[in-house]
Structures are given as structure tokens and as C-alpha cells.
Short mmCIF file of C-alpha atoms in Angstrom, two decimals:
data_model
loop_
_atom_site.label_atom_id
_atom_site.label_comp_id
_atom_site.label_asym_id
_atom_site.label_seq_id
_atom_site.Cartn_x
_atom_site.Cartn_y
_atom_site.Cartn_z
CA UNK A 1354 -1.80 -1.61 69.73
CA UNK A 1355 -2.95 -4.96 67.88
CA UNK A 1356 -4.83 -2.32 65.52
CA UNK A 1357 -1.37 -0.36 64.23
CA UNK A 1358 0.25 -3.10 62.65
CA UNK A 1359 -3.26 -3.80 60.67
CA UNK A 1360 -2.97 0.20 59.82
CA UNK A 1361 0.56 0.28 58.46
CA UNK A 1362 -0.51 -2.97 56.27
CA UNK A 1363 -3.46 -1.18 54.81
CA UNK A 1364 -1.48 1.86 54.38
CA UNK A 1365 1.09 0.09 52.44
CA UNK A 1366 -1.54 -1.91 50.42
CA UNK A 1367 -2.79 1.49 49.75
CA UNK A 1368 0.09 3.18 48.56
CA UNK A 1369 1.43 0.42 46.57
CA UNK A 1370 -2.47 0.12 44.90
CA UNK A 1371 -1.89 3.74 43.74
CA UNK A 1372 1.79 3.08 42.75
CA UNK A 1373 0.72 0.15 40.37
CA UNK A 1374 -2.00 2.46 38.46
CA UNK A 1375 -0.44 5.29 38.00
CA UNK A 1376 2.12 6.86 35.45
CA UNK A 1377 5.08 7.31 36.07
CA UNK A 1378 7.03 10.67 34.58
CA UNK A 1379 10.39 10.14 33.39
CA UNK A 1380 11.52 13.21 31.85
CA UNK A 1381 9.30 14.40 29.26
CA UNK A 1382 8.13 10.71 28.21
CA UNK A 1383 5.85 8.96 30.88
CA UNK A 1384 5.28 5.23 31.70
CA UNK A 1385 2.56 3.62 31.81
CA UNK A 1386 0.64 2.45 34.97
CA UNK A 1387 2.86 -1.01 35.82
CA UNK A 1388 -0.39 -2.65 37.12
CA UNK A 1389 -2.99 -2.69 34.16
CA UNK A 1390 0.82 -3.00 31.75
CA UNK A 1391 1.96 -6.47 33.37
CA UNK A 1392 -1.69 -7.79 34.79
CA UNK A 1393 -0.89 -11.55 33.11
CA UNK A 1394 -4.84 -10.89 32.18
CA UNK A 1395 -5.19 -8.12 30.61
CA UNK A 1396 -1.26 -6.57 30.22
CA UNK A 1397 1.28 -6.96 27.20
CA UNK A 1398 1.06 -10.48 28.12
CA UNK A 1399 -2.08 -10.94 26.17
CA UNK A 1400 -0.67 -9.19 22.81
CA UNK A 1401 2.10 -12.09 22.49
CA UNK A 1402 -0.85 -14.92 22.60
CA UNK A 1403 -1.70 -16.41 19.41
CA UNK A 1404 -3.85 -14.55 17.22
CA UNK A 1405 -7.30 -16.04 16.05
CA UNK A 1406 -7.96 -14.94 12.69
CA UNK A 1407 -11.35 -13.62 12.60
CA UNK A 1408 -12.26 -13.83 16.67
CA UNK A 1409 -15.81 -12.80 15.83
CA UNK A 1410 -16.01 -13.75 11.86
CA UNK A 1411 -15.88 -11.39 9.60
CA UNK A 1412 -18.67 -13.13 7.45
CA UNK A 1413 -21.24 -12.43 10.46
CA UNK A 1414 -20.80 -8.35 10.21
CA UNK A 1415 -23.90 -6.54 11.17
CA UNK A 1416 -24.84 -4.96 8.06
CA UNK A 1417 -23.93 -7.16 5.15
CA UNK A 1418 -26.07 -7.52 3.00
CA UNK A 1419 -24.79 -11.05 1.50
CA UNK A 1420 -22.38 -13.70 1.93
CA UNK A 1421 -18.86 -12.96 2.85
CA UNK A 1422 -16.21 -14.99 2.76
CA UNK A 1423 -12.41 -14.25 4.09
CA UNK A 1424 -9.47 -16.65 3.27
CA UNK A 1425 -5.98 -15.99 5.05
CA UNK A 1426 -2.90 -17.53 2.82
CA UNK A 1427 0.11 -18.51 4.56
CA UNK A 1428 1.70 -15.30 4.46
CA UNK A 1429 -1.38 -13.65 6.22
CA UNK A 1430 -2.64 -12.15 3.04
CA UNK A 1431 -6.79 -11.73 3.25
CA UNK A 1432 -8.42 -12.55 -0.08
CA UNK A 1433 -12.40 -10.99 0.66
CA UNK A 1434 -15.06 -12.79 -1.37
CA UNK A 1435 -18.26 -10.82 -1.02
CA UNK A 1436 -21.22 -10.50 -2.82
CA UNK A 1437 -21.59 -6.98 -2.80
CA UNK A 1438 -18.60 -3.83 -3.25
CA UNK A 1439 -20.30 -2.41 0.13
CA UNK A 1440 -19.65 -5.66 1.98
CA UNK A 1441 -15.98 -6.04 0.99
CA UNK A 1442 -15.49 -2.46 2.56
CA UNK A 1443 -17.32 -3.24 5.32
CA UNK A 1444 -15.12 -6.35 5.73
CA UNK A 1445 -11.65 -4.75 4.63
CA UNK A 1446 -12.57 -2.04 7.47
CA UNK A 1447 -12.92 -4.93 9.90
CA UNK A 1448 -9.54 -7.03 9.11
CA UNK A 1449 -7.55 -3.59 8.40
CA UNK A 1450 -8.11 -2.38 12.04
CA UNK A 1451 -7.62 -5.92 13.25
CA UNK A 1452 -4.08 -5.96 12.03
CA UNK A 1453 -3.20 -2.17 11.73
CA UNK A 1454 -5.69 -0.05 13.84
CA UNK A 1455 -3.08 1.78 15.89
CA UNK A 1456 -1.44 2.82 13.35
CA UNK A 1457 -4.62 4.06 11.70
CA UNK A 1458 -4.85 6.14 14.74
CA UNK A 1459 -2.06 7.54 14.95
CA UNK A 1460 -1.55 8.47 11.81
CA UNK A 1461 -4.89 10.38 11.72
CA UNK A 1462 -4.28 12.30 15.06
CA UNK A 1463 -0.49 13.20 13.67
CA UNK A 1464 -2.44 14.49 10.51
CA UNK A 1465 -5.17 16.26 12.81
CA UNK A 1466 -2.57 18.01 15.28
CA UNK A 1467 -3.78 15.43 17.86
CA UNK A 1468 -0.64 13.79 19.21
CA UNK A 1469 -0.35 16.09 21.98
CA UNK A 1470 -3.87 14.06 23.41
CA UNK A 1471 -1.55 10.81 24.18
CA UNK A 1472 2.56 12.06 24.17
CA UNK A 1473 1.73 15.51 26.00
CA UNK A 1474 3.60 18.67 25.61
CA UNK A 1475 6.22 17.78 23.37
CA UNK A 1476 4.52 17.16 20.38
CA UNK A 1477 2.45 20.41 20.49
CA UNK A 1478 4.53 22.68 18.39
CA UNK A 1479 3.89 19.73 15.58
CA UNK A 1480 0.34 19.12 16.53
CA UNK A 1481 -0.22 23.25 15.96
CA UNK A 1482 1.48 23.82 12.91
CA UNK A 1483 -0.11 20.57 11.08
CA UNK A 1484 -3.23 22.72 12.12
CA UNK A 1485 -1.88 26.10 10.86
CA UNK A 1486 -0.67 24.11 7.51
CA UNK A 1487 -4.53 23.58 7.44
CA UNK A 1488 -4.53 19.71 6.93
CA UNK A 1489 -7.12 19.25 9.42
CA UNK A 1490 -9.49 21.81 7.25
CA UNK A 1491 -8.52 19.72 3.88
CA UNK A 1492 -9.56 16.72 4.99
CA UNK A 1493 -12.94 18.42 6.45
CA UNK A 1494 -12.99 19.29 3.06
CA UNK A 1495 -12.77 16.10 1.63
CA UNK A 1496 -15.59 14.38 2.90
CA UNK A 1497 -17.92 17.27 2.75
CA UNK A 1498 -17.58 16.59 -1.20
CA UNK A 1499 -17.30 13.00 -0.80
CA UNK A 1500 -20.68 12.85 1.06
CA UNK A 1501 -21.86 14.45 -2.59
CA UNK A 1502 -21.60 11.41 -4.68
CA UNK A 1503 -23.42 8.19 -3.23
CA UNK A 1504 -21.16 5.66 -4.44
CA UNK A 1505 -17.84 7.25 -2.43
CA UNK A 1506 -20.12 7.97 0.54
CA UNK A 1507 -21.53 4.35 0.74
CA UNK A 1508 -18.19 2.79 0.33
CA UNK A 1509 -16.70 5.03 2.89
CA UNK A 1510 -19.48 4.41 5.46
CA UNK A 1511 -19.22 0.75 5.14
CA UNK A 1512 -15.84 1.31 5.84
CA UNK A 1513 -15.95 2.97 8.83
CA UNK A 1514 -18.78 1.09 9.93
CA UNK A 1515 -16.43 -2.44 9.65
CA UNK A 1516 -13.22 -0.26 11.40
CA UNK A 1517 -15.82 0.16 14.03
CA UNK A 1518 -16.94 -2.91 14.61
CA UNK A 1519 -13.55 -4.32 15.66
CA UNK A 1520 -13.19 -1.54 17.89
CA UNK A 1521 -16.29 -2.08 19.63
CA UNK A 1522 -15.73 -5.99 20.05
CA UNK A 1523 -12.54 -5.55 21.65
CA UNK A 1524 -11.92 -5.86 25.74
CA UNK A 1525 -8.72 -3.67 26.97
CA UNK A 1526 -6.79 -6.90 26.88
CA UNK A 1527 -7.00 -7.03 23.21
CA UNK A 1528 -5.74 -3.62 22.91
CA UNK A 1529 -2.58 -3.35 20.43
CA UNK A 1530 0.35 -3.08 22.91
CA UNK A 1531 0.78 0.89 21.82
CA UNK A 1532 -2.58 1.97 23.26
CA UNK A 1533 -1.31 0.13 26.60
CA UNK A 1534 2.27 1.20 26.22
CA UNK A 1535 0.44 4.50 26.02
CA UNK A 1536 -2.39 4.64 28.22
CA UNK A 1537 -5.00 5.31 26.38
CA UNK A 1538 -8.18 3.80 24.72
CA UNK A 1539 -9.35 3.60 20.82
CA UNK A 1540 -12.02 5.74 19.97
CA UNK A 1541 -14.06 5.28 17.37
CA UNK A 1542 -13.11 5.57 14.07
CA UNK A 1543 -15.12 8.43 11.36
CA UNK A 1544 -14.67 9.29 7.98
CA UNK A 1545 -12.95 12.50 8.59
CA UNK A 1546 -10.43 9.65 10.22
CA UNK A 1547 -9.58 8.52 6.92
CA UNK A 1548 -9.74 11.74 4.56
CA UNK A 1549 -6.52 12.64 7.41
CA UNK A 1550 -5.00 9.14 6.35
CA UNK A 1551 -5.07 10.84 2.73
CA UNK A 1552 -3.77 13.87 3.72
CA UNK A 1553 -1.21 12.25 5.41
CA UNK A 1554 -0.32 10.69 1.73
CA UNK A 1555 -0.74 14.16 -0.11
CA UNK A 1556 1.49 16.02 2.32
CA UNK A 1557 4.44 13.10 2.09
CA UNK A 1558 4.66 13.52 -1.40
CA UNK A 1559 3.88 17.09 -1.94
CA UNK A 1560 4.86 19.15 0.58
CA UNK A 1561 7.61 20.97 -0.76
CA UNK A 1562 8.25 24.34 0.67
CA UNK A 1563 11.64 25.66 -1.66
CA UNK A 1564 9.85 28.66 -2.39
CA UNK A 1565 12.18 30.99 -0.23
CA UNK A 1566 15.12 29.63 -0.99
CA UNK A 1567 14.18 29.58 -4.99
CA UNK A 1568 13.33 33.12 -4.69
CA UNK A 1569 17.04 34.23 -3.28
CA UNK A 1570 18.41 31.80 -6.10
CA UNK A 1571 16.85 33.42 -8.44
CA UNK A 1572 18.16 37.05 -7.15
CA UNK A 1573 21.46 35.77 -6.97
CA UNK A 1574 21.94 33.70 -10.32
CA UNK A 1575 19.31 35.71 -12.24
CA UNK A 1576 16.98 34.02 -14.41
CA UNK A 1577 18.71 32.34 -17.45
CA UNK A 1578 21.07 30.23 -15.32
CA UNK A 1579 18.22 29.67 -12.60
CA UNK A 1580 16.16 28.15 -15.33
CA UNK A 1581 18.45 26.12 -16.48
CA UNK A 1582 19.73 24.66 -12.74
CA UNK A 1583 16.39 23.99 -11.86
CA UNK A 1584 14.31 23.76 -14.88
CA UNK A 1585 10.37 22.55 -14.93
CA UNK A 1586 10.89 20.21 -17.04
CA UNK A 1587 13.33 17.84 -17.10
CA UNK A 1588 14.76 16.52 -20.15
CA UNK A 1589 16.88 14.11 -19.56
CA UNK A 1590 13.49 12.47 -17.86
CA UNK A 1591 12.02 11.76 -21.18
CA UNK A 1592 14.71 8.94 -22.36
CA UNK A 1593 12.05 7.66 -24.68
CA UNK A 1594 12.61 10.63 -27.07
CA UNK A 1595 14.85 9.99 -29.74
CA UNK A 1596 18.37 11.97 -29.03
CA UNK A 1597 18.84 14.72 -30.80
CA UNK A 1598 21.87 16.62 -29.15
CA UNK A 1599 19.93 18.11 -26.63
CA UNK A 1600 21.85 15.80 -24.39
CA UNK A 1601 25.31 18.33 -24.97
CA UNK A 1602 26.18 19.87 -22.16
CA UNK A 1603 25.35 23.79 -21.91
CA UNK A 1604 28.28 25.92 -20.29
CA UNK A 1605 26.70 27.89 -17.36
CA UNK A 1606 26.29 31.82 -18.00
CA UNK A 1607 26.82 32.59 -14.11
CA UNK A 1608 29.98 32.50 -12.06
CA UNK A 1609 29.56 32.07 -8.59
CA UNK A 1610 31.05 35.37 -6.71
CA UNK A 1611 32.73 35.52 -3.71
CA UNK A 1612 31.57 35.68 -0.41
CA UNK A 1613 31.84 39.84 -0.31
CA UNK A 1614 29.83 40.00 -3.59
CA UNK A 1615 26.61 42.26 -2.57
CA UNK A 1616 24.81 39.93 -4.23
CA UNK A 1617 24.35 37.69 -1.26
CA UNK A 1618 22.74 40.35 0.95
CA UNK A 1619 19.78 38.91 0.21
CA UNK A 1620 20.50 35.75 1.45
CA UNK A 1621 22.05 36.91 4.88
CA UNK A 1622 19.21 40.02 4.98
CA UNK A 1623 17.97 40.33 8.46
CA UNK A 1624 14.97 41.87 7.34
CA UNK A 1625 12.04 39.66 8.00
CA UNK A 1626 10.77 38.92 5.10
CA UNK A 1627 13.78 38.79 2.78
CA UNK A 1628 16.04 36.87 5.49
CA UNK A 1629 16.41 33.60 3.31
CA UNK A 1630 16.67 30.06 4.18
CA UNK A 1631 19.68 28.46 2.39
CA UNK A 1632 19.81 27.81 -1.42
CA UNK A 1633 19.91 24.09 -1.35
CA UNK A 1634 17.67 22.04 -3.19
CA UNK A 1635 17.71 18.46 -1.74
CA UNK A 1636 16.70 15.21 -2.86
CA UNK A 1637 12.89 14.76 -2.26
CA UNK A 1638 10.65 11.21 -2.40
CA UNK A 1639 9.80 10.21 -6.08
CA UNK A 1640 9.27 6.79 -7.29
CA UNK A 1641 10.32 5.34 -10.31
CA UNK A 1642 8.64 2.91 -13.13
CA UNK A 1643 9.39 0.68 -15.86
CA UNK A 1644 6.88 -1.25 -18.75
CA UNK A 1645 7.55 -3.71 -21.04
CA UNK A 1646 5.31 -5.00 -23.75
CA UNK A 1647 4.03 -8.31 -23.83
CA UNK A 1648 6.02 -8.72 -27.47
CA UNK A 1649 9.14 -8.62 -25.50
CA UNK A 1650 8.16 -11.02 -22.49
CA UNK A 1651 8.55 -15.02 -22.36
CA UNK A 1652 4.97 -14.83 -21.71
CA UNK A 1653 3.78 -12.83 -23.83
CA UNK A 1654 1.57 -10.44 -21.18
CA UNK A 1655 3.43 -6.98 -19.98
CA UNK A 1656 4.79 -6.61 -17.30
CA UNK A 1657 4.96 -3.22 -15.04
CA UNK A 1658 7.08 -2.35 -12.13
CA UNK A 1659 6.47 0.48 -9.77
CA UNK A 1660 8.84 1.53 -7.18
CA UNK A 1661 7.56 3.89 -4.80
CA UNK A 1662 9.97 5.63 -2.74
CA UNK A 1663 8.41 6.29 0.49
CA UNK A 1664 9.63 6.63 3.96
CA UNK A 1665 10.82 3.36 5.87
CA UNK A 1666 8.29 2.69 8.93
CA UNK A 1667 7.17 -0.20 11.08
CA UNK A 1668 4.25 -1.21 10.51
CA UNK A 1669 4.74 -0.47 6.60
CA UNK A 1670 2.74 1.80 4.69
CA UNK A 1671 1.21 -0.71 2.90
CA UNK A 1672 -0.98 -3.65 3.22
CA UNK A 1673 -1.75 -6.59 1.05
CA UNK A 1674 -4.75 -7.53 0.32
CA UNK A 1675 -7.65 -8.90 -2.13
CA UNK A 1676 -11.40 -7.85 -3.26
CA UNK A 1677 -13.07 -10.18 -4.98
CA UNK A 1678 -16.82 -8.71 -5.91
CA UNK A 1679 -19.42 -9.37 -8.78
CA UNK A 1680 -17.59 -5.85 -10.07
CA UNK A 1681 -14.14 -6.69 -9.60
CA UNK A 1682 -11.33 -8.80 -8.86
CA UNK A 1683 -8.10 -7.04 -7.49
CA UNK A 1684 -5.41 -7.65 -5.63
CA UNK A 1685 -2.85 -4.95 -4.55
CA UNK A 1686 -2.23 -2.99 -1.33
CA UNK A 1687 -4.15 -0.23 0.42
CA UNK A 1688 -3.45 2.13 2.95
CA UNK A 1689 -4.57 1.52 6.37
CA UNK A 1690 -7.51 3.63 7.11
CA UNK A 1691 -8.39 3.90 3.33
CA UNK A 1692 -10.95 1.33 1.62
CA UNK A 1693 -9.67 0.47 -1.79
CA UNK A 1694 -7.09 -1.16 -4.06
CA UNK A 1695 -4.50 1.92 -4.00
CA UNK A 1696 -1.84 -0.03 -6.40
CA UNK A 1697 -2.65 -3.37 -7.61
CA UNK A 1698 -3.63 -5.56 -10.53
CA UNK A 1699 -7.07 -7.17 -12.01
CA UNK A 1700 -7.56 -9.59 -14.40
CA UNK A 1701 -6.99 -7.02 -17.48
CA UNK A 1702 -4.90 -4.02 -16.15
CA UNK A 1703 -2.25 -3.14 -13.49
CA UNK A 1704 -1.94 0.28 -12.64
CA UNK A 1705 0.74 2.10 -10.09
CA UNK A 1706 1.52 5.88 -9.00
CA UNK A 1707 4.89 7.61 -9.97
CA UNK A 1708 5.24 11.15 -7.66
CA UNK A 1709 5.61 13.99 -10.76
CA UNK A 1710 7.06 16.43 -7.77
CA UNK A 1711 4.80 18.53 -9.28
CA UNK A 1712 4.81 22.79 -7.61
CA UNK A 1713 1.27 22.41 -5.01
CA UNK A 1714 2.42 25.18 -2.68
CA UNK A 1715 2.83 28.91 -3.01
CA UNK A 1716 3.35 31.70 -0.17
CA UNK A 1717 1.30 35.23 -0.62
CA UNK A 1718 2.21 38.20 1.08
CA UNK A 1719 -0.72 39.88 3.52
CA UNK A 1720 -1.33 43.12 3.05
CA UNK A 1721 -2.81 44.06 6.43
CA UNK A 1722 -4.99 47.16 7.43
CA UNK A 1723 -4.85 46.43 11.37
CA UNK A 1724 -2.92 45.81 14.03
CA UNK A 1725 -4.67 42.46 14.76
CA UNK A 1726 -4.50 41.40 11.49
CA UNK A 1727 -8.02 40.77 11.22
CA UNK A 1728 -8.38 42.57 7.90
CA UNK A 1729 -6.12 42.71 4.58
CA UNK A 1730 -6.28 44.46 1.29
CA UNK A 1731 -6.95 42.35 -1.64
CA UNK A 1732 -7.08 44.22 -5.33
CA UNK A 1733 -7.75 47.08 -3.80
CA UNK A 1734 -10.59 45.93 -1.60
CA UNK A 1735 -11.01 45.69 2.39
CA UNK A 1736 -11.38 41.72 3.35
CA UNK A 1737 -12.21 39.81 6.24
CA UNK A 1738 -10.12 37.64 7.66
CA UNK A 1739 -11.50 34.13 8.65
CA UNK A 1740 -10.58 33.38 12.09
CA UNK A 1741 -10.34 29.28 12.46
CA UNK A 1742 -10.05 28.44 16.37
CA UNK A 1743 -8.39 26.00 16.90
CA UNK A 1744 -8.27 23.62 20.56
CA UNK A 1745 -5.28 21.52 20.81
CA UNK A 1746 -5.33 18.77 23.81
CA UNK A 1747 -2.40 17.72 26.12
CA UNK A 1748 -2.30 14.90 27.98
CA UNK A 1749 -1.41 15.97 31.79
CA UNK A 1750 -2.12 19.54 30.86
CA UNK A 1751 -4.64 22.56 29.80
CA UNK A 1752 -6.02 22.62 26.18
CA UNK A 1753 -3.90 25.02 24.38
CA UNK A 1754 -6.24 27.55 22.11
CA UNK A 1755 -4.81 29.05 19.27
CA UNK A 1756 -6.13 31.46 16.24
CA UNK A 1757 -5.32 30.67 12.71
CA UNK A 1758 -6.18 33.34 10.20
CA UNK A 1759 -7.38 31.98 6.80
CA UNK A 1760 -7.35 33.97 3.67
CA UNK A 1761 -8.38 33.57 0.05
CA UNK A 1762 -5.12 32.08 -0.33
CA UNK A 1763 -4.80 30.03 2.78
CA UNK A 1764 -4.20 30.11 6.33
CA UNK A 1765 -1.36 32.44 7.58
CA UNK A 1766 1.09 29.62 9.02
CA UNK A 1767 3.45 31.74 11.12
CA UNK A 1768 3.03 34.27 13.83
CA UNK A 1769 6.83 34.82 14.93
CA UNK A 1770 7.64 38.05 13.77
CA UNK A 1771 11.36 37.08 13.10
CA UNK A 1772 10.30 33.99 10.93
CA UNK A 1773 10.85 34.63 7.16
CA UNK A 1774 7.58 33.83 6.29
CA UNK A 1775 5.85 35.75 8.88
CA UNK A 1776 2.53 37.60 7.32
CA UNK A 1777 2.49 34.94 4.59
CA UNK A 1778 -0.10 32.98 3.46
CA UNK A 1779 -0.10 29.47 2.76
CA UNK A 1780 -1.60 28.42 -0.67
CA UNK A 1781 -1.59 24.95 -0.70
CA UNK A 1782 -3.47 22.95 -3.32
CA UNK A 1783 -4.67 20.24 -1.34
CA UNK A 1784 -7.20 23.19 0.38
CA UNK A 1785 -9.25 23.06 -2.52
CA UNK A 1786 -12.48 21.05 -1.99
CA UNK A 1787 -12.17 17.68 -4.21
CA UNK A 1788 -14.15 17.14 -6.62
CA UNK A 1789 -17.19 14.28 -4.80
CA UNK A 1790 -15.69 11.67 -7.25
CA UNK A 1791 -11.91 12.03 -6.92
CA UNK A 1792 -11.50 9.04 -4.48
CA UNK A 1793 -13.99 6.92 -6.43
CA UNK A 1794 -11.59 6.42 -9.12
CA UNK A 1795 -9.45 4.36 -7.25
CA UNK A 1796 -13.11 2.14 -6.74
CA UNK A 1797 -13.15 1.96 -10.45
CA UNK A 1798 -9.88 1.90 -11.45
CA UNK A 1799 -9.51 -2.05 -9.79
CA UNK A 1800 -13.36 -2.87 -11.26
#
């Protein structure tokens, strides 16, 4: 009998062991185990500890080839001094994931179609059709043509090679509090990592997907007055051209008919592929810019101003930060994941991005021979369809496998039969291999 109250103690101790390290579902979100989250060693206790700057120094890096130095202002800014470009990656790789490298992460796995790996189930539907939209192929893409000209290739390695180095120093206790809010681990980082941090960029400010809707606009208004609603050019964008009346306001040739008009039939159509989405055209990101001449500053230098409108998130976009090499001197900010200046200034230039909301996107109609769609006519011709297979990971779950068909024109997004696009394919610019020096210019552009 002595033995029993010694077996219900261990029992207990047992059960409360496997309580403390193991999520906990609530709903379709899940907690994280409470032992390993609020062990005063290694928990979210350790994240609100001071920081140390550099806990390993920066300026010892396997790797560099030179001296390094790293100065921190008061607002946390790093100014890298380095003797060679390759270095200052190397280093900016280093401090960027030491400040930022969850969100590095998860930007690249919500590029990828990877979320579903760490939230589970309900992030799959976005995790497969950032995979149908092909974004994982483009930035595949990207660094097969990057690895094609030795200058982007080097810088990128070093990069990565720096991101990496932070990872591999750190002990689960100096995980950012996400991955332990999450339960999971970094993995190392790659350069496909960062081509999807680019992607991620291209698809903010391009994706636009009107192309429905302007179709059924253009059916209902016909083509003088759709032209003139939604024009390709702008004028009143150009206020640097002298006016000369073409500021007067044009009467529109189209009155809107009523709702039993058969002209709206297309609109409402519940055949498949006419059945439209609504004719609305909303307001999309842009940015906006301004220059003046040194002639008309105190000064005497110009002055530019960029404002780029992007989405509001915490941690920002952007990050501050300095390179300071034999070949340049820039300051600016980058984006996390990405080495490089993006927008900044050097001693003799400043440069910034406006978005042009330029047309990248176009949907083509499959003409297909089988069932399966496995094979489609093009010009006349019998082609192959390119089967892409795609796994998708879920945390708590099976891998979910799924079949994207990819055509000259793109990958067929949709396979709902009652979605509008159904049997379309997605031609979306950003597809198209890069040329190997594209991202180099923003190396050169700061030199």
C-alpha cells in the first residue's frame, strides 16, 4: 500500500510532463507547448532581455576576406564598413536576420505556399494557389539566371552565407518569440529564400487581375467610352506638360441603361466562362514623387522625395541601413531577405521607385483535346501539357499533393469548374526568366 501513493505521484508527474510539452488546439489556431513557452531559461522570458548588439561580432564572420567594421547609432541604424562589397553582404545578411529573420521567413514560405508547414490547415487554400499563381516557379527562375552572372551570384551567396550564420549561432532561447509562439525551428536560409522575398515585392505591386471585369466593361460601354474611363495613359499624370485644353472635360458618349437592358447579360451570365466578376475598378498601391532642382533649394543641392505606398505591417517593410565599401557609400533601406541598397542615397545621386501600375498579367483560354487536360491545341498544333507537382505540408496533418498544369502561357490557376476563369491560363510576366543581371543593378545603382 506504501507503493500506491508513490504511483499516483508519478502518474501525475507524468501526465502533467506531457501536459507542459504539448500543444494545445483551440479551434483552428493551436498553442504552443506552455513548458518550453514560459521555461524562465529558455521561454519568451529570454526575448524581453536586453539585446547585445553583435553577440558573436559581426567583424569575426567566417569568410571575410578583410576588415569589417559595424557601428550602431542611437536609433539602431547599422552603418557596415568593410573592405570588400562581398563582406558587407556577408555582414548585412548577418545583422538583417539578427533583427528581422522571422519575418524573412515568413515572408518566403507565404511566397512559397509554405504557411500551411507552421499554421496548419487553414492557410492551405492560400499556400496552393500562391503555387498555382506560379510564384514559387518565378523565383526558381530567378536564381537559375542569377547564378549566370558572377557578380549577382557572389553577392547573393555571401548573403545567405551571413543569414546563415546567425541562424546557426543561435540556442532555442534566442529564438524570435514567433518561432516559439509557433513551435517551430529556423531552417536555414537559401537563395531561392530571397528570390521569394522579391516575388513577394513583384506580386504587391503588380498583381492586378481586372482582366474579367474590363472585358464585361468593355461589352457593356463599348470601346470609345471604355477608353476613355479607363485610358492607358493618363493625362492628367503628366502636369509637367504645358496645358493646352486637353484638360476640358469630354461629355461621355454612353448612358448607363437600366437594370433590364440585355446588355448586362453578360455580366450576370451563368455560363462559366462569361459569368463576370463586378465592373469596379478600385484604388490599387502606387507611390508618388516629387524633385526639385538645386537652383530652387536654400542649399543649392536637389532634393527628391519618394513616397511609396505600401501596405502597413509590423515589422515594416523596410530597414535602414548603411554600406560603406571601396565601391560605394550608400545609405537607404533594403528589404529583409534581400542584400542591397533598394532606395537610398550616395554621395552623388539618390534614386527611389514610383509603381507605373503598369498591365503584367493576361488570362488565355485552353483549348483542350482531352478529358484530363493533359493536351491543348495551340495554332493548330497538338501540345503537351507540363504537369508541375506540387507537395504542400500541414502541420498536424498529411501532405496535400496537387497538379498544376503549365502552358506556354502559364500555369492553369483554377480547377473549379464554376469559377470564371476555369480552363484559363495565367500569363504573368514575372514567369519570364530574368535576365542574370537584373538584380545587379540595384548593386550598381548605390556604387
Amino acid at each position: 500500500m506504501r507503493y500506491i501513493p508513490l504511483l499516483i505521484a508519478a502518474c501525475f508527474s507524468g501526465a502533467f510532463f506531457w501536459f507542459l510539452n504539448t500543444p494545445i488546439a483551440t479551434g483552428s489556431a493551436q498553442l504552443p507547448p506552455l513548458g518550453p513557452f514560459f521555461n524562465p531559461y529558455s521561454g519568451f522570458w529570454k526575448n524581453a532581455e536586453p539585446v547585445n548588439v553583435l553577440p558573436n561580432g559581426a567583424q569575426s564572420l567566417p569568410g571575410l576576406k578583410g576588415k569589417v567594421e559595424v557601428v550602431f547609432d542611437d536609433l539602431m541604424i547599422p552603418h557596415i564598413f568593410a573592405d570588400y562589397p562581398e563582406d558587407a553582404f556577408r555582414v548585412q545578411g548577418y545583422i538583417t536576420a539578427q533583427h528581422r529573420l522571422w519575418q524573412m521567413d515568413i515572408t518566403a514560405r507565404q511566397t512559397a505556399g509554405r504557411l500551411s508547414e507552421v499554421l496548419g490547415e487553414r492557410t492551405l487554400e492560400m499556400d496552393r494557389l500562391m503555387r498555382r499563381r506560379g510564384l514559387p516557379y518565378a523565383a526558381e527562375l530567378d536564381w537559375k539566371a542569377w547564378q549566370q552572372a558572377d557578380t549577382t551570384r557572389r553577392m547573393i551567396e555571401a548573403y545567405t552565407e551571413g543569414v546563415n550564420a546567425w541562424i546557426e549561432q543561435m540556442r532555442p532561447a534566442d529564438y524570435p518569440i514567433e518561432y516559439k509562439l509557433l513551435n517551430y525551428q529556423p531552417e536555414p536560409w537559401t537563395p531561392v529564400k530571397s528570390a521569394l522575398i522579391i516575388e513577394n515585392m513583384i506580386d504587391a505591386l503588380n498583381n492586378r487581375d481586372n482582366d474579367l471585369a474590363a472585358t464585361n466593361a468593355l461589352a457593356v460601354f463599348g470601346r470609345d467610352t471604355f477608353d476613355y474611363l479607363y485610358p492607358l495613359r493618363f493625362e492628367k499624370n503628366v502636369p509637367i506638360v504645358p496645358d493646352t485644353g486637353q484638360w476640358r472635360k469630354r461629355p461621355l458618349k454612353y448612358e448607363m441603361p437600366d437594370q433590364s437592358s440585355s446588355s448586362l447579360s453578360l455580366l450576370e451570365s451563368e455560363t462559366p466562362a462569361e459569368r463576370a466578376l463586378p465592373v469596379s475598378f478600385q484604388d490599387l498601391n502606387g507611390s508618388n514623387n516629387w524633385v526639385l532642382a538645386g537652383s530652387r533649394t536654400k542649399s543649392g543641392a536637389p532634393i527628391l522625395c519618394n513616397d511609396m505606398h505600401l501596405p502597413l505591417r509590423l515589422p515594416h517593410v523596410w530597414y535602414q541601413l548603411q554600406i560603406h565599401t571601396p565601391l560605394q557609400n550608400a545609405y537607404g533601406v533594403i528589404v529583409p531577405g534581400v542584400p542591397g541598397i533598394v532606395v537610398g542615397f550616395n554621395e552623388s545621386v539618390a534614386w527611389a521607385f514610383t509603381n507605373v501600375s503598369q498591365e503584367v498579367a493576361d488570362w488565355y483560354k485552353i483549348d483542350w483535346i482531352d478529358a484530363e487536360r493533359t493536351r491543348y491545341r495551340l495554332d493548330g498544333k497538338e501540345q503537351p501539357a507540363q504537369m508541375r507537382i506540387e507537395t504542400i505540408g500541414v502541420k498536424g496533418g498529411e501532405a496535400i499533393r496537387d497538379t498544376v498544369r503549365y502552358t506556354v502561357w502559364g500555369p492553369v490557376v483554377h480547377d473549379d469548374p464554376k469559377h470564371p476563369l476555369f480552363n484559363y491560363a495565367y500569363r504573368y510576366s514575372t514567369h519570364d526568366e530574368p535576365g542574370s543581371k537584373d538584380l545587379e543593378c540595384f548593386f550598381r545603382i548605390s556604387e
